[in-house]
Amino acid sequence: MRIGIYGGTFNPPHIGHMRAAAHAIEILELDRLVLIPNNVAPHKKVTAGASGQQRLEMLRLSARGMKKAEVSSIELDREGTSYTADTLDQLRRAHPGDELVLMMGTDMFLSFLSWYEPERIMQNATLAVFYRGEKNEQLAVEAQKDKLEAMGAKVVLVANPVTAISSTDLRRMLVFRCADPFLCPGVSEYIRERGLYGTGRDYRKLSMEALEEAVLSLLKPNRVAHVLGCRDAAVELARRYGADLTDAARAGLLHDITKAIDGPLQLTLCDEYGILLNKFSQENPKTLHALTGSLVAEQIFGENEAVVTAIRYHTTGRPDMGLLEKIIYIADYIEANRDFPGVEEMRKAAYEDLDVALLMGLESAMAHVRRQGQELAAATADAVKFLRDRGVKTPEEM
Ligand code: FE
Ligand code: FE
């Protein structure tokens, strides 16, 4: 028999995992595939959200009905750090005459020699590497294959079917209540019934401290400083121009709330919120985080209309913007971490005349879009025209 082994954290398991599993069974001509949720991964810090038992149960729900697939609690039962070398020894003893095929992604394969006792793994199993097929990656993978084969390993390379979802993205989508398209039947209910991954939490009317903590947990780490900077700049501008300080802080915190979600998932978010998109948005899903952020601010965080609208237009602007809209648009540009030619002039203008700073931001955004050869949102051009028609000028023109 040829037995595939697919280990992982599965926190939570999703259709990407199950597609990879089905693909492996077919391509590797497996007689069985054993899915093994780890107890504690050797090189990952523990991610909260669900217990080992719960990850096991969700994986069982996901694998239900998949022929030749089964789920094993072998690593959870062993407790402690889940070393693949130990798991394979155990499986080898249970299946002395069978071929074991260990599935892994490119990153894991390239770092294989730094795993715990890699020789022991190579003795017990064929390594099946699922790679994405990009040129650089392919070269690195092939070099590693030669190296490991010279050491006695058996390696097979498998082109991976693309599934644009990771468990990290999925945990965000769960909070935004948009994860269902990526979960196998029964898993969504399982998660919601137990309130896992923050789904049981009420995000409406959080205190400022609780809001900040919730927002930061949903951002990519490299965006945290920008968001806090934008919040601080928004509050300063609100103080200068007499806007509501609380609204400014909340809008600043939430303005990039869906930024971590990439293109295809932005489209899913819109779909789940029942939004029909125009051609421009469908073709430029990267610009959608302002729209999806405003939907999440409204429906998940229960924010008021001023906050929601400010988030909605923070990337494109629009004609006749309200005070908070202008403040968030400009704060996003001038917050302390920003560093681009002209930022000092814009910071100065922001405290003298909000419309001048707004015009500078809009025109610099237009220039940027043109340089990138991208299509410009109509709202941005309209916003510039609106200000120009009212005689607003940039400092250079004055
Ligand atoms: Fe943004
Ligand atoms: Fe931003």
Short mmCIF file of C-alpha atoms and ligand atoms in Angstrom, two decimals:
data_model
loop_
_atom_site.label_atom_id
_atom_site.label_comp_id
_atom_site.label_asym_id
_atom_site.label_seq_id
_atom_site.Cartn_x
_atom_site.Cartn_y
_atom_site.Cartn_z
CA MET A 1 0.00 0.00 0.00
CA ARG A 2 1.05 3.58 -0.57
CA ILE A 3 -0.01 5.77 2.34
CA GLY A 4 0.10 9.57 2.16
CA ILE A 5 0.68 11.65 5.28
CA TYR A 6 -0.61 15.20 5.46
CA GLY A 7 0.27 16.97 8.69
CA GLY A 8 -0.49 20.51 9.72
CA THR A 9 -2.06 22.75 12.30
CA PHE A 10 -5.42 22.91 10.49
CA ASN A 11 -6.48 25.96 12.48
CA PRO A 12 -9.08 25.80 11.02
CA PRO A 13 -9.12 23.26 8.20
CA HIS A 14 -10.46 24.72 4.94
CA ILE A 15 -11.19 23.82 1.32
CA GLY A 16 -7.58 24.60 0.33
CA HIS A 17 -6.40 21.74 2.56
CA MET A 18 -9.03 19.39 1.23
CA ARG A 19 -8.26 20.24 -2.39
CA ALA A 20 -4.59 19.55 -1.77
CA ALA A 21 -5.59 16.26 -0.11
CA ALA A 22 -7.77 15.18 -3.04
CA HIS A 23 -5.06 16.21 -5.47
CA ALA A 24 -2.45 14.17 -3.57
CA ILE A 25 -4.62 11.05 -3.54
CA GLU A 26 -5.01 11.26 -7.29
CA ILE A 27 -1.55 12.38 -8.43
CA LEU A 28 0.43 10.23 -6.00
CA GLU A 29 -1.94 7.28 -6.56
CA LEU A 30 -2.36 6.83 -2.83
CA ASP A 31 -4.28 3.93 -1.34
CA ARG A 32 -4.87 5.98 1.80
CA LEU A 33 -4.21 9.50 2.97
CA VAL A 34 -3.85 10.19 6.69
CA LEU A 35 -4.49 13.77 7.81
CA ILE A 36 -2.70 14.51 11.08
CA PRO A 37 -3.36 17.67 13.08
CA ASN A 38 -0.28 18.46 15.14
CA ASN A 39 -0.29 19.06 18.86
CA VAL A 40 2.45 21.71 18.99
CA ALA A 41 4.27 22.50 15.73
CA PRO A 42 8.07 22.59 16.17
CA HIS A 43 8.69 25.92 14.44
CA LYS A 44 5.43 27.80 14.79
CA LYS A 45 4.24 29.63 17.80
CA VAL A 46 0.90 28.38 19.00
CA THR A 47 -2.01 30.17 17.41
CA ALA A 48 -5.03 30.44 19.62
CA GLY A 49 -8.53 29.96 18.33
CA ALA A 50 -9.34 26.30 18.79
CA SER A 51 -8.13 23.42 20.95
CA GLY A 52 -6.40 20.36 19.51
CA GLN A 53 -9.54 18.31 20.03
CA GLN A 54 -11.58 20.93 18.17
CA ARG A 55 -9.12 21.06 15.26
CA LEU A 56 -9.35 17.25 15.11
CA GLU A 57 -13.14 17.32 15.05
CA MET A 58 -13.24 20.05 12.37
CA LEU A 59 -10.79 18.06 10.26
CA ARG A 60 -12.98 14.97 10.63
CA LEU A 61 -15.98 16.98 9.43
CA SER A 62 -13.92 18.27 6.48
CA ALA A 63 -12.69 14.82 5.46
CA ARG A 64 -16.13 13.26 5.79
CA GLY A 65 -17.09 11.61 2.52
CA MET A 66 -13.63 11.96 0.98
CA LYS A 67 -12.70 8.51 -0.27
CA LYS A 68 -9.37 7.10 0.98
CA ALA A 69 -8.91 9.99 3.45
CA GLU A 70 -8.85 9.51 7.20
CA VAL A 71 -7.92 11.66 10.18
CA SER A 72 -5.50 10.50 12.86
CA SER A 73 -5.05 11.82 16.40
CA ILE A 74 -1.58 10.27 16.66
CA GLU A 75 0.23 13.60 17.31
CA LEU A 76 -2.42 14.96 19.65
CA ASP A 77 -2.35 11.69 21.61
CA ARG A 78 1.44 11.84 21.92
CA GLU A 79 1.27 15.35 23.42
CA GLY A 80 4.25 17.73 23.55
CA THR A 81 6.02 19.01 20.42
CA SER A 82 4.93 17.12 17.31
CA TYR A 83 8.10 15.98 15.57
CA THR A 84 7.50 14.42 12.16
CA ALA A 85 10.39 12.02 12.76
CA ASP A 86 8.55 10.54 15.76
CA THR A 87 5.24 10.34 13.90
CA LEU A 88 6.86 8.51 10.99
CA ASP A 89 8.56 6.02 13.33
CA GLN A 90 5.19 5.24 14.84
CA LEU A 91 3.53 4.88 11.43
CA ARG A 92 6.43 2.78 10.15
CA ARG A 93 5.96 0.33 13.03
CA ALA A 94 2.22 0.14 12.31
CA HIS A 95 2.73 -0.34 8.55
CA PRO A 96 6.01 -2.23 8.14
CA GLY A 97 5.62 -3.22 4.49
CA ASP A 98 3.97 -0.09 3.11
CA GLU A 99 5.33 2.97 1.35
CA LEU A 100 4.85 6.17 3.34
CA VAL A 101 4.65 9.46 1.41
CA LEU A 102 5.05 12.66 3.41
CA MET A 103 3.37 15.74 1.91
CA MET A 104 4.96 19.15 2.38
CA GLY A 105 4.99 22.64 0.89
CA THR A 106 7.98 24.38 -0.66
CA ASP A 107 9.05 26.36 2.42
CA MET A 108 9.15 23.26 4.55
CA PHE A 109 11.05 21.33 1.88
CA LEU A 110 13.68 24.03 1.48
CA SER A 111 14.28 24.09 5.23
CA PHE A 112 14.07 20.30 5.52
CA LEU A 113 17.61 19.77 6.81
CA SER A 114 16.91 22.01 9.80
CA TRP A 115 14.01 19.82 10.91
CA TYR A 116 14.34 17.54 13.90
CA GLU A 117 16.25 14.41 12.74
CA PRO A 118 15.70 14.69 8.98
CA GLU A 119 17.67 11.49 8.27
CA ARG A 120 15.13 9.49 10.23
CA ILE A 121 12.33 11.06 8.16
CA MET A 122 14.10 10.28 4.88
CA GLN A 123 14.58 6.65 5.88
CA ASN A 124 10.89 6.16 6.58
CA ALA A 125 9.14 8.17 3.88
CA THR A 126 9.16 9.49 0.35
CA LEU A 127 9.00 13.29 0.37
CA ALA A 128 6.19 14.69 -1.83
CA VAL A 129 6.75 18.40 -2.43
CA PHE A 130 3.82 20.57 -3.52
CA TYR A 131 5.21 23.60 -5.28
CA ARG A 132 3.56 26.53 -7.02
CA GLY A 133 5.59 26.31 -10.20
CA GLU A 134 7.12 29.80 -10.24
CA LYS A 135 10.50 29.80 -11.95
CA ASN A 136 12.69 30.81 -8.99
CA GLU A 137 10.88 28.49 -6.70
CA GLN A 138 11.23 25.62 -9.12
CA LEU A 139 15.00 26.09 -9.39
CA ALA A 140 15.42 26.17 -5.60
CA VAL A 141 13.22 23.10 -5.21
CA GLU A 142 15.10 21.14 -7.87
CA ALA A 143 18.46 22.00 -6.31
CA GLN A 144 17.22 20.82 -2.93
CA LYS A 145 15.84 17.65 -4.49
CA ASP A 146 19.29 16.81 -5.97
CA LYS A 147 20.95 17.52 -2.65
CA LEU A 148 18.59 15.35 -0.61
CA GLU A 149 18.61 12.52 -3.15
CA ALA A 150 22.41 12.45 -2.93
CA MET A 151 21.84 11.86 0.80
CA GLY A 152 19.56 8.91 0.04
CA ALA A 153 16.14 10.58 0.12
CA LYS A 154 13.33 9.75 -2.26
CA VAL A 155 11.67 12.94 -3.52
CA VAL A 156 8.72 13.57 -5.84
CA LEU A 157 7.67 17.02 -7.02
CA VAL A 158 3.99 17.80 -7.51
CA ALA A 159 2.63 20.96 -9.12
CA ASN A 160 0.17 22.38 -6.61
CA PRO A 161 -3.36 23.43 -7.51
CA VAL A 162 -3.74 27.08 -6.53
CA THR A 163 -6.10 27.89 -3.68
CA ALA A 164 -5.94 31.51 -2.61
CA ILE A 165 -6.64 31.05 1.08
CA SER A 166 -4.59 30.46 4.20
CA SER A 167 -5.79 29.67 7.70
CA THR A 168 -4.61 33.14 8.77
CA ASP A 169 -6.83 34.79 6.14
CA LEU A 170 -9.62 32.47 7.07
CA ARG A 171 -9.52 33.52 10.72
CA ARG A 172 -9.97 37.14 9.57
CA MET A 173 -12.79 36.16 7.24
CA LEU A 174 -14.50 34.39 10.15
CA VAL A 175 -14.55 37.63 12.16
CA PHE A 176 -15.94 39.43 9.08
CA ARG A 177 -18.55 36.61 8.79
CA CYS A 178 -17.44 35.81 5.24
CA ALA A 179 -15.63 32.49 5.64
CA ASP A 180 -18.38 30.09 4.63
CA PRO A 181 -17.28 29.72 0.97
CA PHE A 182 -13.91 28.40 2.20
CA LEU A 183 -15.12 25.91 4.80
CA CYS A 184 -16.28 22.34 4.28
CA PRO A 185 -19.88 21.48 5.17
CA GLY A 186 -20.49 21.46 8.91
CA VAL A 187 -17.32 23.32 9.88
CA SER A 188 -18.89 26.76 9.82
CA GLU A 189 -21.68 25.63 12.17
CA TYR A 190 -19.13 23.90 14.38
CA ILE A 191 -17.13 27.11 14.71
CA ARG A 192 -20.13 29.35 15.32
CA GLU A 193 -21.81 27.07 17.84
CA ARG A 194 -18.67 27.23 19.96
CA GLY A 195 -17.82 30.85 19.20
CA LEU A 196 -14.31 29.89 18.03
CA TYR A 197 -11.88 32.38 16.42
CA GLY A 198 -13.71 35.37 17.87
CA THR A 199 -17.01 34.47 16.17
CA GLY A 200 -18.81 34.47 19.51
CA ARG A 201 -17.71 37.97 20.34
CA ASP A 202 -19.88 41.06 19.94
CA TYR A 203 -17.68 43.69 18.27
CA ARG A 204 -20.34 46.40 18.49
CA LYS A 205 -19.76 49.37 20.77
CA LEU A 206 -16.36 48.26 21.99
CA SER A 207 -14.52 50.64 24.28
CA MET A 208 -11.62 52.45 22.64
CA GLU A 209 -9.06 50.10 24.25
CA ALA A 210 -11.00 46.98 23.25
CA LEU A 211 -11.45 48.32 19.72
CA GLU A 212 -7.73 48.97 19.36
CA GLU A 213 -6.88 45.48 20.56
CA ALA A 214 -9.45 43.87 18.24
CA VAL A 215 -8.27 45.89 15.24
CA LEU A 216 -4.58 45.15 15.81
CA SER A 217 -5.31 41.41 15.99
CA LEU A 218 -6.79 41.57 12.47
CA LEU A 219 -3.98 43.54 10.80
CA LYS A 220 -0.77 42.27 9.31
CA PRO A 221 2.05 43.15 11.71
CA ASN A 222 3.64 45.53 9.18
CA ARG A 223 0.49 47.66 9.07
CA VAL A 224 0.09 48.25 12.80
CA ALA A 225 2.32 51.35 13.01
CA HIS A 226 0.57 52.95 10.04
CA VAL A 227 -2.89 52.41 11.50
CA LEU A 228 -1.94 53.78 14.92
CA GLY A 229 -0.22 56.71 13.19
CA CYS A 230 -3.34 57.40 11.14
CA ARG A 231 -5.49 57.29 14.29
CA ASP A 232 -3.17 59.79 16.02
CA ALA A 233 -3.04 62.12 13.01
CA ALA A 234 -6.83 61.95 12.66
CA VAL A 235 -7.33 62.89 16.31
CA GLU A 236 -4.94 65.84 15.97
CA LEU A 237 -6.71 67.09 12.87
CA ALA A 238 -10.10 66.62 14.53
CA ARG A 239 -8.91 68.75 17.44
CA ARG A 240 -7.61 71.42 15.04
CA TYR A 241 -10.85 71.58 13.01
CA GLY A 242 -13.44 70.82 15.71
CA ALA A 243 -14.50 67.36 14.53
CA ASP A 244 -15.68 64.61 16.89
CA LEU A 245 -12.52 63.18 18.49
CA THR A 246 -14.02 59.76 19.18
CA ASP A 247 -15.24 59.34 15.61
CA ALA A 248 -11.85 60.42 14.30
CA ALA A 249 -10.02 57.88 16.48
CA ARG A 250 -12.39 55.03 15.60
CA ALA A 251 -12.32 55.77 11.88
CA GLY A 252 -8.52 56.03 11.98
CA LEU A 253 -8.25 52.65 13.74
CA LEU A 254 -10.70 50.94 11.40
CA HIS A 255 -9.79 52.53 8.06
CA ASP A 256 -7.59 49.63 6.86
CA ILE A 257 -9.41 46.88 8.75
CA THR A 258 -9.73 44.61 5.67
CA LYS A 259 -6.39 45.56 4.11
CA ALA A 260 -4.83 42.22 5.06
CA ILE A 261 -7.33 40.42 2.83
CA ASP A 262 -6.02 40.19 -0.72
CA GLY A 263 -7.73 40.61 -4.09
CA PRO A 264 -9.78 37.46 -4.61
CA LEU A 265 -10.91 37.46 -0.99
CA GLN A 266 -12.00 41.11 -1.28
CA LEU A 267 -14.37 39.95 -4.01
CA THR A 268 -15.69 37.20 -1.74
CA LEU A 269 -16.26 39.75 1.03
CA CYS A 270 -18.35 41.89 -1.32
CA ASP A 271 -20.25 38.85 -2.46
CA GLU A 272 -21.05 37.79 1.09
CA TYR A 273 -22.24 41.31 1.95
CA GLY A 274 -24.46 41.31 -1.12
CA ILE A 275 -22.59 44.08 -2.94
CA LEU A 276 -22.69 44.15 -6.72
CA LEU A 277 -19.47 45.57 -8.11
CA ASN A 278 -18.87 47.68 -11.16
CA LYS A 279 -16.30 46.69 -13.76
CA PHE A 280 -13.61 48.96 -12.31
CA SER A 281 -13.83 47.33 -8.87
CA GLN A 282 -13.89 43.81 -10.28
CA GLU A 283 -10.75 44.53 -12.25
CA ASN A 284 -9.02 46.42 -9.43
CA PRO A 285 -9.86 44.40 -6.32
CA LYS A 286 -6.92 45.98 -4.46
CA THR A 287 -8.86 49.24 -4.23
CA LEU A 288 -11.73 47.44 -2.54
CA HIS A 289 -10.43 47.58 1.03
CA ALA A 290 -12.06 51.00 1.52
CA LEU A 291 -15.46 49.62 0.54
CA THR A 292 -15.11 46.33 2.41
CA GLY A 293 -13.62 48.15 5.40
CA SER A 294 -16.67 50.39 5.56
CA LEU A 295 -18.99 47.36 5.40
CA VAL A 296 -17.11 45.66 8.22
CA ALA A 297 -17.05 48.89 10.27
CA GLU A 298 -20.80 49.17 9.89
CA GLN A 299 -21.95 45.58 10.17
CA ILE A 300 -19.39 44.00 12.47
CA PHE A 301 -18.26 46.96 14.58
CA GLY A 302 -21.58 48.86 14.50
CA GLU A 303 -19.93 52.22 13.80
CA ASN A 304 -21.96 55.33 12.99
CA GLU A 305 -22.53 56.78 9.54
CA ALA A 306 -19.79 59.43 9.75
CA VAL A 307 -17.15 56.82 10.61
CA VAL A 308 -18.42 54.39 7.96
CA THR A 309 -18.44 57.06 5.24
CA ALA A 310 -14.96 58.30 6.12
CA ILE A 311 -13.61 54.76 5.70
CA ARG A 312 -15.59 54.24 2.50
CA TYR A 313 -13.88 57.12 0.69
CA HIS A 314 -10.40 57.06 2.23
CA THR A 315 -8.67 55.76 -0.93
CA THR A 316 -10.54 57.51 -3.74
CA GLY A 317 -12.04 60.59 -2.12
CA ARG A 318 -15.20 61.99 -3.73
CA PRO A 319 -16.75 65.38 -4.48
CA ASP A 320 -18.06 67.42 -1.52
CA MET A 321 -16.49 65.36 1.24
CA GLY A 322 -17.57 65.84 4.86
CA LEU A 323 -15.19 66.99 7.59
CA LEU A 324 -14.37 63.52 8.95
CA GLU A 325 -13.94 62.16 5.41
CA LYS A 326 -11.34 64.82 4.69
CA ILE A 327 -9.60 64.22 7.99
CA ILE A 328 -9.23 60.46 7.44
CA TYR A 329 -8.18 60.92 3.83
CA ILE A 330 -5.42 63.33 4.86
CA ALA A 331 -4.42 61.54 8.07
CA ASP A 332 -3.84 58.41 6.00
CA TYR A 333 -1.38 60.44 3.90
CA ILE A 334 0.48 62.44 6.52
CA GLU A 335 0.65 60.11 9.54
CA ALA A 336 4.07 60.07 11.20
CA ASN A 337 5.34 56.91 9.47
CA ARG A 338 4.77 58.28 5.98
CA ASP A 339 7.85 59.31 4.09
CA PHE A 340 7.54 60.47 0.50
CA PRO A 341 8.66 63.56 -1.42
CA GLY A 342 6.28 66.36 -0.47
CA VAL A 343 4.98 64.84 2.76
CA GLU A 344 6.25 67.78 4.84
CA GLU A 345 4.44 70.29 2.61
CA MET A 346 1.26 68.26 2.93
CA ARG A 347 1.61 68.06 6.72
CA LYS A 348 2.02 71.82 6.88
CA ALA A 349 -0.96 72.43 4.59
CA ALA A 350 -3.12 70.05 6.65
CA TYR A 351 -2.95 72.39 9.64
CA GLU A 352 -3.52 75.53 7.58
CA ASP A 353 -6.25 74.59 5.12
CA LEU A 354 -7.83 71.14 4.98
CA ASP A 355 -9.01 71.58 1.37
CA VAL A 356 -5.54 72.47 0.16
CA ALA A 357 -4.10 69.36 1.80
CA LEU A 358 -6.96 67.30 0.37
CA LEU A 359 -6.27 68.59 -3.14
CA MET A 360 -2.57 67.80 -2.74
CA GLY A 361 -3.40 64.27 -1.62
CA LEU A 362 -5.87 63.65 -4.43
CA GLU A 363 -3.51 64.96 -7.10
CA SER A 364 -0.57 63.02 -5.76
CA ALA A 365 -2.77 59.89 -5.78
CA MET A 366 -3.72 60.61 -9.41
CA ALA A 367 -0.07 61.00 -10.38
CA HIS A 368 0.79 57.76 -8.61
CA VAL A 369 -1.98 55.83 -10.37
CA ARG A 370 -0.82 57.21 -13.73
CA ARG A 371 2.81 56.31 -13.06
CA GLN A 372 1.72 52.75 -12.26
CA GLY A 373 -0.26 52.66 -15.50
CA GLN A 374 -3.41 51.81 -13.56
CA GLU A 375 -6.93 52.97 -14.17
CA LEU A 376 -8.01 56.00 -12.10
CA ALA A 377 -11.17 55.81 -10.00
CA ALA A 378 -13.73 58.27 -11.39
CA ALA A 379 -14.43 59.56 -7.87
CA THR A 380 -10.86 60.86 -7.54
CA ALA A 381 -11.01 62.91 -10.74
CA ASP A 382 -14.45 64.20 -9.72
CA ALA A 383 -13.15 65.16 -6.28
CA VAL A 384 -10.29 67.16 -7.82
CA LYS A 385 -12.65 68.90 -10.22
CA PHE A 386 -14.98 69.74 -7.33
CA LEU A 387 -12.16 71.46 -5.40
CA ARG A 388 -10.70 73.15 -8.49
CA ASP A 389 -14.15 74.53 -9.42
CA ARG A 390 -14.27 76.13 -5.97
CA GLY A 391 -10.92 77.83 -6.49
CA VAL A 392 -8.81 75.59 -4.25
CA LYS A 393 -5.13 75.74 -5.24
CA THR A 394 -2.01 73.84 -4.22
CA PRO A 395 0.67 75.86 -2.34
CA GLU A 396 2.88 75.86 -5.48
CA GLU A 397 0.15 77.65 -7.42
CA MET A 398 -0.50 80.27 -4.74
FE FE B 1 -6.20 52.26 3.05
FE FE B 2 -4.15 53.48 5.34
#
